[in-house]
Amino acid sequence: MMREGHPDLSAFEGKDFSGAERRQVVIIGTGPAGLTAALYAARAKLNPLVFQGPEPGGQLTTTTLVENYPGFPDGIMGPELMRLFEAQAVRFGAEVRLGTVTAVDFSQRPFRLLVDGYIPVLADAVIIATGASAKYLGLENERRLLGRGVSACATCDGAFFNGVEVAVVGGGDTAMEEALFLTRFATRVHVIHRRDQLRASKIMQERAFAHPKITFIWNTVVEDVLGERRVEGVLLRNVKTDERRILPVRGLFIAIATMTSVPGVFACGDVQDRVYRQAVTAAGSGCMAAMDAERWLAEHATSTS
């Protein structure tokens, strides 16, 4: 939160940090970036403390088969991959805790953090690896069929929809990127948008409009996801006429976008990457963040007390 151009530190009012735990490195997030950062920081003997946050393991825990992570020629289930990430980091000394960092104060060092709104923690360096939480439509069947035709990542799951029709919900650049990527596999990609024009950049709109496999359904929202064991269609409603109809598709991709310059604070993974957003690139940036933190701590000769 910002107030008159300055960070809102009201969450820290009345909080006593005199006896707070202090660590050399605190890592916020346990996706591929956060756990890779934890592994490298632990091997550097920095005794990192890692907070899992509200989505332990990140978005890969909602993914089924991961086929594009190096080292697993037969693929690996997303939750199992993240379990292995954590086990390796813990083996070398990383401490992974339940808890969500709800407030930070980067205006002074050591940095002040509040966990779950009331637990004070001090950190000499902080690595932010909070990832990108996918936005969903809030439909009951959407969550039930997540991983069974419902997805928030075309790059992750697009190959599973070869030769079938799919739908993408959204009207921004993310939706256009997802739709264009899905044309490599699907026979038809229906872009469903609640307005009569896109929010995407002009160049992304032009690419999507020009593609023969992409069709647009305007002024429309998804009211339900149909199917027992997997997605078999979506129930659509035109917001202007209130007309409802069923669109038979085998996949539904939600593409509603979510949207440091502070010495000693480092960012890695999807929280700072709006381009690639892959597990392998997140892990790579986690490695870089940990190495940068190690060098920064050495240069500033900071130590716990």
mmCIF file of N, CA and C in Angstrom, residues 48-161:
data_model
loop_
_atom_site.group_PDB
_atom_site.id
_atom_site.type_symbol
_atom_site.label_atom_id
_atom_site.label_comp_id
_atom_site.label_asym_id
_atom_site.label_seq_id
_atom_site.Cartn_x
_atom_site.Cartn_y
_atom_site.Cartn_z
ATOM 1 N N PRO A 48 18.857 -19.695 5.182
ATOM 2 C CA PRO A 48 17.656 -18.977 4.748
ATOM 3 C C PRO A 48 16.387 -19.474 5.431
ATOM 4 N N LEU A 49 15.510 -18.520 5.712
ATOM 5 C CA LEU A 49 14.184 -18.823 6.233
ATOM 6 C C LEU A 49 13.192 -18.558 5.110
ATOM 7 N N VAL A 50 12.378 -19.567 4.802
ATOM 8 C CA VAL A 50 11.462 -19.491 3.667
ATOM 9 C C VAL A 50 10.024 -19.573 4.166
ATOM 10 N N PHE A 51 9.213 -18.594 3.795
ATOM 11 C CA PHE A 51 7.800 -18.620 4.144
ATOM 12 C C PHE A 51 6.990 -19.086 2.940
ATOM 13 N N GLN A 52 6.119 -20.079 3.186
ATOM 14 C CA GLN A 52 5.407 -20.725 2.089
ATOM 15 C C GLN A 52 4.348 -19.837 1.449
ATOM 16 N N GLY A 53 3.729 -18.968 2.233
ATOM 17 C CA GLY A 53 2.690 -18.121 1.687
ATOM 18 C C GLY A 53 1.372 -18.855 1.508
ATOM 19 N N PRO A 54 0.386 -18.202 0.901
ATOM 20 C CA PRO A 54 -0.949 -18.802 0.770
ATOM 21 C C PRO A 54 -1.036 -19.924 -0.254
ATOM 22 N N GLU A 55 -0.026 -20.038 -1.151
ATOM 23 C CA GLU A 55 -0.032 -21.097 -2.167
ATOM 24 C C GLU A 55 1.290 -21.856 -2.113
ATOM 25 N N PRO A 56 1.488 -22.707 -1.089
ATOM 26 C CA PRO A 56 2.750 -23.450 -0.990
ATOM 27 C C PRO A 56 3.042 -24.224 -2.270
ATOM 28 N N GLY A 57 4.246 -24.054 -2.795
ATOM 29 C CA GLY A 57 4.615 -24.740 -4.025
ATOM 30 C C GLY A 57 4.284 -23.966 -5.279
ATOM 31 N N GLY A 58 3.513 -22.897 -5.159
ATOM 32 C CA GLY A 58 3.197 -22.076 -6.320
ATOM 33 C C GLY A 58 2.220 -22.734 -7.272
ATOM 34 N N GLN A 59 2.125 -22.186 -8.483
ATOM 35 C CA GLN A 59 1.124 -22.635 -9.447
ATOM 36 C C GLN A 59 1.362 -24.047 -9.963
ATOM 37 N N LEU A 60 2.586 -24.546 -9.839
ATOM 38 C CA LEU A 60 2.837 -25.911 -10.323
ATOM 39 C C LEU A 60 2.066 -26.954 -9.519
ATOM 40 N N THR A 61 1.653 -26.607 -8.297
ATOM 41 C CA THR A 61 0.896 -27.569 -7.500
ATOM 42 C C THR A 61 -0.506 -27.772 -8.064
ATOM 43 N N THR A 62 -0.951 -26.892 -8.966
ATOM 44 C CA THR A 62 -2.255 -27.074 -9.606
ATOM 45 C C THR A 62 -2.117 -27.592 -11.031
ATOM 46 N N THR A 63 -0.887 -27.941 -11.412
ATOM 47 C CA THR A 63 -0.627 -28.481 -12.745
ATOM 48 C C THR A 63 -0.505 -29.994 -12.661
ATOM 49 N N THR A 64 -0.959 -30.682 -13.667
ATOM 50 C CA THR A 64 -0.862 -32.149 -13.654
ATOM 51 C C THR A 64 0.526 -32.568 -14.143
ATOM 52 N N LEU A 65 0.622 -33.032 -15.360
ATOM 53 C CA LEU A 65 1.898 -33.535 -15.859
ATOM 54 C C LEU A 65 2.750 -32.397 -16.421
ATOM 55 N N VAL A 66 3.972 -32.278 -15.884
ATOM 56 C CA VAL A 66 4.937 -31.287 -16.376
ATOM 57 C C VAL A 66 5.913 -32.021 -17.293
ATOM 58 N N GLU A 67 5.914 -31.687 -18.581
ATOM 59 C CA GLU A 67 6.739 -32.401 -19.543
ATOM 60 C C GLU A 67 7.928 -31.594 -20.051
ATOM 61 N N ASN A 68 8.018 -30.316 -19.629
ATOM 62 C CA ASN A 68 9.073 -29.462 -20.197
ATOM 63 C C ASN A 68 10.092 -29.004 -19.164
ATOM 64 N N TYR A 69 10.176 -29.723 -18.026
ATOM 65 C CA TYR A 69 11.221 -29.390 -17.063
ATOM 66 C C TYR A 69 12.394 -30.341 -17.290
ATOM 67 N N PRO A 70 13.598 -29.815 -17.519
ATOM 68 C CA PRO A 70 14.749 -30.683 -17.831
ATOM 69 C C PRO A 70 15.013 -31.720 -16.740
ATOM 70 N N GLY A 71 15.424 -32.886 -17.180
ATOM 71 C CA GLY A 71 15.791 -33.944 -16.238
ATOM 72 C C GLY A 71 14.717 -34.972 -16.006
ATOM 73 N N PHE A 72 13.523 -34.751 -16.565
ATOM 74 C CA PHE A 72 12.425 -35.695 -16.386
ATOM 75 C C PHE A 72 11.878 -36.065 -17.762
ATOM 76 N N PRO A 73 12.536 -36.975 -18.465
ATOM 77 C CA PRO A 73 12.153 -37.298 -19.845
ATOM 78 C C PRO A 73 10.748 -37.852 -19.974
ATOM 79 N N ASP A 74 10.225 -38.474 -18.919
ATOM 80 C CA ASP A 74 8.872 -39.018 -18.964
ATOM 81 C C ASP A 74 7.856 -38.069 -18.337
ATOM 82 N N GLY A 75 8.314 -36.876 -17.955
ATOM 83 C CA GLY A 75 7.428 -35.930 -17.299
ATOM 84 C C GLY A 75 7.339 -36.210 -15.809
ATOM 85 N N ILE A 76 6.776 -35.266 -15.085
ATOM 86 C CA ILE A 76 6.602 -35.417 -13.643
ATOM 87 C C ILE A 76 5.393 -34.589 -13.234
ATOM 88 N N MET A 77 4.657 -35.065 -12.264
ATOM 89 C CA MET A 77 3.502 -34.329 -11.791
ATOM 90 C C MET A 77 3.958 -33.055 -11.082
ATOM 91 N N GLY A 78 3.218 -31.966 -11.290
ATOM 92 C CA GLY A 78 3.602 -30.688 -10.702
ATOM 93 C C GLY A 78 3.816 -30.730 -9.200
ATOM 94 N N PRO A 79 2.875 -31.264 -8.410
ATOM 95 C CA PRO A 79 3.072 -31.319 -6.957
ATOM 96 C C PRO A 79 4.307 -32.122 -6.548
ATOM 97 N N GLU A 80 4.590 -33.218 -7.258
ATOM 98 C CA GLU A 80 5.770 -34.017 -6.938
ATOM 99 C C GLU A 80 7.052 -33.257 -7.246
ATOM 100 N N LEU A 81 7.062 -32.514 -8.348
ATOM 101 C CA LEU A 81 8.244 -31.713 -8.688
ATOM 102 C C LEU A 81 8.524 -30.701 -7.591
ATOM 103 N N MET A 82 7.493 -30.051 -7.085
ATOM 104 C CA MET A 82 7.706 -29.065 -6.034
ATOM 105 C C MET A 82 8.097 -29.714 -4.719
ATOM 106 N N ARG A 83 7.625 -30.921 -4.467
ATOM 107 C CA ARG A 83 8.063 -31.643 -3.268
ATOM 108 C C ARG A 83 9.560 -31.919 -3.335
ATOM 109 N N LEU A 84 10.048 -32.286 -4.514
ATOM 110 C CA LEU A 84 11.476 -32.547 -4.685
ATOM 111 C C LEU A 84 12.290 -31.262 -4.541
ATOM 112 N N PHE A 85 11.783 -30.161 -5.077
ATOM 113 C CA PHE A 85 12.449 -28.871 -4.912
ATOM 114 C C PHE A 85 12.648 -28.571 -3.422
ATOM 115 N N GLU A 86 11.569 -28.710 -2.662
ATOM 116 C CA GLU A 86 11.636 -28.378 -1.236
ATOM 117 C C GLU A 86 12.566 -29.321 -0.485
ATOM 118 N N ALA A 87 12.481 -30.617 -0.783
ATOM 119 C CA ALA A 87 13.329 -31.588 -0.093
ATOM 120 C C ALA A 87 14.807 -31.296 -0.322
ATOM 121 N N GLN A 88 15.157 -30.893 -1.524
ATOM 122 C CA GLN A 88 16.559 -30.594 -1.817
ATOM 123 C C GLN A 88 17.021 -29.348 -1.075
ATOM 124 N N ALA A 89 16.167 -28.324 -1.029
ATOM 125 C CA ALA A 89 16.535 -27.105 -0.310
ATOM 126 C C ALA A 89 16.687 -27.377 1.183
ATOM 127 N N VAL A 90 15.765 -28.152 1.747
ATOM 128 C CA VAL A 90 15.821 -28.481 3.176
ATOM 129 C C VAL A 90 17.049 -29.322 3.500
ATOM 130 N N ARG A 91 17.404 -30.210 2.598
ATOM 131 C CA ARG A 91 18.581 -31.066 2.815
ATOM 132 C C ARG A 91 19.837 -30.239 3.081
ATOM 133 N N PHE A 92 19.944 -29.084 2.425
ATOM 134 C CA PHE A 92 21.143 -28.269 2.580
ATOM 135 C C PHE A 92 21.003 -27.183 3.643
ATOM 136 N N GLY A 93 19.873 -27.200 4.370
ATOM 137 C CA GLY A 93 19.772 -26.305 5.512
ATOM 138 C C GLY A 93 18.737 -25.206 5.439
ATOM 139 N N ALA A 94 17.955 -25.132 4.370
ATOM 140 C CA ALA A 94 16.897 -24.132 4.314
ATOM 141 C C ALA A 94 15.787 -24.505 5.287
ATOM 142 N N GLU A 95 15.226 -23.526 5.943
ATOM 143 C CA GLU A 95 14.105 -23.755 6.846
ATOM 144 C C GLU A 95 12.834 -23.238 6.195
ATOM 145 N N VAL A 96 11.906 -24.135 5.944
ATOM 146 C CA VAL A 96 10.651 -23.775 5.280
ATOM 147 C C VAL A 96 9.537 -23.779 6.324
ATOM 148 N N ARG A 97 8.853 -22.667 6.432
ATOM 149 C CA ARG A 97 7.793 -22.526 7.427
ATOM 150 C C ARG A 97 6.462 -22.171 6.784
ATOM 151 N N LEU A 98 5.395 -22.619 7.447
ATOM 152 C CA LEU A 98 4.076 -22.139 7.095
ATOM 153 C C LEU A 98 3.980 -20.678 7.506
ATOM 154 N N GLY A 99 3.237 -19.915 6.764
ATOM 155 C CA GLY A 99 3.064 -18.514 7.118
ATOM 156 C C GLY A 99 3.110 -17.627 5.886
ATOM 157 N N THR A 100 2.421 -16.513 5.974
ATOM 158 C CA THR A 100 2.363 -15.550 4.882
ATOM 159 C C THR A 100 2.926 -14.217 5.354
ATOM 160 N N VAL A 101 3.877 -13.687 4.614
ATOM 161 C CA VAL A 101 4.407 -12.361 4.928
ATOM 162 C C VAL A 101 3.361 -11.342 4.488
ATOM 163 N N THR A 102 2.778 -10.658 5.460
ATOM 164 C CA THR A 102 1.659 -9.763 5.178
ATOM 165 C C THR A 102 2.066 -8.301 5.097
ATOM 166 N N ALA A 103 3.243 -7.951 5.581
ATOM 167 C CA ALA A 103 3.698 -6.556 5.506
ATOM 168 C C ALA A 103 5.218 -6.537 5.548
ATOM 169 N N VAL A 104 5.814 -5.579 4.822
ATOM 170 C CA VAL A 104 7.268 -5.425 4.823
ATOM 171 C C VAL A 104 7.609 -3.951 4.988
ATOM 172 N N ASP A 105 8.738 -3.708 5.628
ATOM 173 C CA ASP A 105 9.264 -2.353 5.768
ATOM 174 C C ASP A 105 10.690 -2.366 5.245
ATOM 175 N N PHE A 106 10.857 -1.865 4.013
ATOM 176 C CA PHE A 106 12.168 -1.834 3.381
ATOM 177 C C PHE A 106 12.836 -0.465 3.535
ATOM 178 N N SER A 107 12.306 0.357 4.418
ATOM 179 C CA SER A 107 12.841 1.707 4.590
ATOM 180 C C SER A 107 14.055 1.742 5.511
ATOM 181 N N GLN A 108 14.346 0.661 6.195
ATOM 182 C CA GLN A 108 15.478 0.612 7.116
ATOM 183 C C GLN A 108 16.046 -0.801 7.132
ATOM 184 N N ARG A 109 17.289 -0.906 7.594
ATOM 185 C CA ARG A 109 17.904 -2.221 7.722
ATOM 186 C C ARG A 109 18.314 -2.447 9.161
ATOM 187 N N PRO A 110 18.148 -3.684 9.669
ATOM 188 C CA PRO A 110 17.588 -4.837 8.946
ATOM 189 C C PRO A 110 16.130 -4.580 8.578
ATOM 190 N N PHE A 111 15.697 -5.237 7.511
ATOM 191 C CA PHE A 111 14.337 -5.077 7.048
ATOM 192 C C PHE A 111 13.365 -5.700 8.045
ATOM 193 N N ARG A 112 12.205 -5.086 8.165
ATOM 194 C CA ARG A 112 11.180 -5.599 9.069
ATOM 195 C C ARG A 112 10.078 -6.289 8.263
ATOM 196 N N LEU A 113 9.677 -7.462 8.726
ATOM 197 C CA LEU A 113 8.599 -8.209 8.094
ATOM 198 C C LEU A 113 7.602 -8.643 9.153
ATOM 199 N N LEU A 114 6.338 -8.656 8.786
ATOM 200 C CA LEU A 114 5.294 -9.215 9.628
ATOM 201 C C LEU A 114 4.742 -10.462 8.955
ATOM 202 N N VAL A 115 4.678 -11.540 9.715
ATOM 203 C CA VAL A 115 4.161 -12.801 9.198
ATOM 204 C C VAL A 115 2.789 -13.050 9.801
ATOM 205 N N ASP A 116 1.824 -13.314 8.943
ATOM 206 C CA ASP A 116 0.437 -13.542 9.365
ATOM 207 C C ASP A 116 -0.112 -12.377 10.181
ATOM 208 N N GLY A 117 0.426 -11.202 9.947
ATOM 209 C CA GLY A 117 -0.105 -9.996 10.563
ATOM 210 C C GLY A 117 0.404 -9.657 11.936
ATOM 211 N N TYR A 118 1.146 -10.592 12.569
ATOM 212 C CA TYR A 118 1.543 -10.283 13.948
ATOM 213 C C TYR A 118 2.930 -10.806 14.345
ATOM 214 N N ILE A 119 3.529 -11.717 13.600
ATOM 215 C CA ILE A 119 4.829 -12.280 13.983
ATOM 216 C C ILE A 119 5.938 -11.426 13.387
ATOM 217 N N PRO A 120 6.789 -10.791 14.226
ATOM 218 C CA PRO A 120 7.853 -9.933 13.690
ATOM 219 C C PRO A 120 9.100 -10.738 13.327
ATOM 220 N N VAL A 121 9.692 -10.418 12.169
ATOM 221 C CA VAL A 121 10.924 -11.057 11.712
ATOM 222 C C VAL A 121 11.815 -9.976 11.123
ATOM 223 N N LEU A 122 13.107 -10.064 11.407
ATOM 224 C CA LEU A 122 14.087 -9.141 10.836
ATOM 225 C C LEU A 122 14.934 -9.882 9.814
ATOM 226 N N ALA A 123 15.300 -9.213 8.737
ATOM 227 C CA ALA A 123 16.098 -9.850 7.683
ATOM 228 C C ALA A 123 17.158 -8.894 7.180
ATOM 229 N N ASP A 124 18.376 -9.413 7.007
ATOM 230 C CA ASP A 124 19.441 -8.611 6.413
ATOM 231 C C ASP A 124 19.240 -8.475 4.905
ATOM 232 N N ALA A 125 18.696 -9.512 4.285
ATOM 233 C CA ALA A 125 18.377 -9.483 2.858
ATOM 234 C C ALA A 125 17.069 -10.234 2.645
ATOM 235 N N VAL A 126 16.313 -9.795 1.662
ATOM 236 C CA VAL A 126 15.021 -10.415 1.363
ATOM 237 C C VAL A 126 14.972 -10.782 -0.114
ATOM 238 N N ILE A 127 14.506 -11.993 -0.389
ATOM 239 C CA ILE A 127 14.281 -12.431 -1.763
ATOM 240 C C ILE A 127 12.780 -12.623 -1.944
ATOM 241 N N ILE A 128 12.210 -11.843 -2.851
ATOM 242 C CA ILE A 128 10.770 -11.913 -3.113
ATOM 243 C C ILE A 128 10.525 -12.877 -4.267
ATOM 244 N N ALA A 129 9.807 -13.941 -3.976
ATOM 245 C CA ALA A 129 9.498 -14.957 -4.988
ATOM 246 C C ALA A 129 8.031 -15.336 -4.873
ATOM 247 N N THR A 130 7.190 -14.320 -4.821
ATOM 248 C CA THR A 130 5.775 -14.540 -4.549
ATOM 249 C C THR A 130 4.988 -15.039 -5.747
ATOM 250 N N GLY A 131 5.624 -15.078 -6.929
ATOM 251 C CA GLY A 131 4.973 -15.675 -8.089
ATOM 252 C C GLY A 131 3.819 -14.858 -8.603
ATOM 253 N N ALA A 132 2.999 -15.495 -9.390
ATOM 254 C CA ALA A 132 1.811 -14.862 -9.964
ATOM 255 C C ALA A 132 0.633 -15.786 -9.736
ATOM 256 N N SER A 133 -0.287 -15.350 -8.930
ATOM 257 C CA SER A 133 -1.468 -16.163 -8.674
ATOM 258 C C SER A 133 -2.460 -16.001 -9.816
ATOM 259 N N ALA A 134 -2.837 -17.116 -10.389
ATOM 260 C CA ALA A 134 -3.794 -17.054 -11.496
ATOM 261 C C ALA A 134 -5.154 -16.585 -11.003
ATOM 262 N N LYS A 135 -5.777 -15.723 -11.776
ATOM 263 C CA LYS A 135 -7.136 -15.293 -11.468
ATOM 264 C C LYS A 135 -8.108 -16.257 -12.130
ATOM 265 N N TYR A 136 -9.117 -16.679 -11.364
ATOM 266 C CA TYR A 136 -10.124 -17.561 -11.922
ATOM 267 C C TYR A 136 -11.478 -16.865 -11.925
ATOM 268 N N LEU A 137 -12.462 -17.502 -12.501
ATOM 269 C CA LEU A 137 -13.764 -16.882 -12.667
ATOM 270 C C LEU A 137 -14.638 -17.014 -11.432
ATOM 271 N N GLY A 138 -14.258 -17.903 -10.529
ATOM 272 C CA GLY A 138 -15.029 -18.072 -9.303
ATOM 273 C C GLY A 138 -16.189 -19.043 -9.437
ATOM 274 N N LEU A 139 -16.167 -19.895 -10.457
ATOM 275 C CA LEU A 139 -17.239 -20.867 -10.664
ATOM 276 C C LEU A 139 -16.916 -22.166 -9.947
ATOM 277 N N GLU A 140 -17.935 -22.791 -9.380
ATOM 278 C CA GLU A 140 -17.734 -24.028 -8.627
ATOM 279 C C GLU A 140 -17.118 -25.124 -9.497
ATOM 280 N N ASN A 141 -17.651 -25.328 -10.677
ATOM 281 C CA ASN A 141 -17.147 -26.389 -11.546
ATOM 282 C C ASN A 141 -15.777 -26.059 -12.125
ATOM 283 N N GLU A 142 -15.446 -24.776 -12.168
ATOM 284 C CA GLU A 142 -14.134 -24.373 -12.656
ATOM 285 C C GLU A 142 -13.033 -24.952 -11.768
ATOM 286 N N ARG A 143 -13.196 -24.812 -10.465
ATOM 287 C CA ARG A 143 -12.215 -25.362 -9.526
ATOM 288 C C ARG A 143 -12.242 -26.887 -9.555
ATOM 289 N N ARG A 144 -13.417 -27.467 -9.664
ATOM 290 C CA ARG A 144 -13.529 -28.919 -9.668
ATOM 291 C C ARG A 144 -12.821 -29.533 -10.864
ATOM 292 N N LEU A 145 -12.847 -28.827 -12.000
ATOM 293 C CA LEU A 145 -12.252 -29.352 -13.225
ATOM 294 C C LEU A 145 -10.873 -28.765 -13.517
ATOM 295 N N LEU A 146 -10.289 -28.099 -12.523
ATOM 296 C CA LEU A 146 -8.940 -27.578 -12.685
ATOM 297 C C LEU A 146 -7.978 -28.744 -12.910
ATOM 298 N N GLY A 147 -7.200 -28.678 -13.983
ATOM 299 C CA GLY A 147 -6.306 -29.777 -14.331
ATOM 300 C C GLY A 147 -6.990 -30.852 -15.157
ATOM 301 N N ARG A 148 -8.285 -30.693 -15.385
ATOM 302 C CA ARG A 148 -9.054 -31.648 -16.188
ATOM 303 C C ARG A 148 -9.719 -30.933 -17.365
ATOM 304 N N GLY A 149 -9.029 -29.956 -17.869
ATOM 305 C CA GLY A 149 -9.550 -29.171 -18.976
ATOM 306 C C GLY A 149 -9.560 -27.691 -18.684
ATOM 307 N N VAL A 150 -9.566 -27.334 -17.400
ATOM 308 C CA VAL A 150 -9.461 -25.933 -17.006
ATOM 309 C C VAL A 150 -8.010 -25.632 -16.659
ATOM 310 N N SER A 151 -7.490 -24.551 -17.211
ATOM 311 C CA SER A 151 -6.091 -24.210 -16.995
ATOM 312 C C SER A 151 -5.921 -22.699 -17.000
ATOM 313 N N ALA A 152 -4.842 -22.242 -16.364
ATOM 314 C CA ALA A 152 -4.482 -20.822 -16.412
ATOM 315 C C ALA A 152 -3.135 -20.639 -17.092
ATOM 316 N N CYS A 153 -2.659 -21.676 -17.780
ATOM 317 C CA CYS A 153 -1.341 -21.587 -18.419
ATOM 318 C C CYS A 153 -1.328 -22.395 -19.708
ATOM 319 N N ALA A 154 -1.468 -21.705 -20.833
ATOM 320 C CA ALA A 154 -1.464 -22.395 -22.122
ATOM 321 C C ALA A 154 -0.114 -23.023 -22.412
ATOM 322 N N THR A 155 0.976 -22.337 -22.046
ATOM 323 C CA THR A 155 2.307 -22.877 -22.301
ATOM 324 C C THR A 155 2.521 -24.169 -21.535
ATOM 325 N N CYS A 156 1.937 -24.237 -20.322
ATOM 326 C CA CYS A 156 2.094 -25.447 -19.505
ATOM 327 C C CYS A 156 1.267 -26.609 -20.055
ATOM 328 N N ASP A 157 0.035 -26.327 -20.451
ATOM 329 C CA ASP A 157 -0.921 -27.395 -20.714
ATOM 330 C C ASP A 157 -1.418 -27.482 -22.154
ATOM 331 N N GLY A 158 -0.997 -26.544 -23.003
ATOM 332 C CA GLY A 158 -1.542 -26.497 -24.358
ATOM 333 C C GLY A 158 -1.394 -27.778 -25.149
ATOM 334 N N ALA A 159 -0.283 -28.480 -24.974
ATOM 335 C CA ALA A 159 -0.026 -29.689 -25.759
ATOM 336 C C ALA A 159 -1.022 -30.806 -25.478
ATOM 337 N N PHE A 160 -1.739 -30.714 -24.352
ATOM 338 C CA PHE A 160 -2.728 -31.740 -24.024
ATOM 339 C C PHE A 160 -4.029 -31.558 -24.802
ATOM 340 N N PHE A 161 -4.124 -30.492 -25.600
ATOM 341 C CA PHE A 161 -5.374 -30.181 -26.294
ATOM 342 C C PHE A 161 -5.197 -30.237 -27.799
#
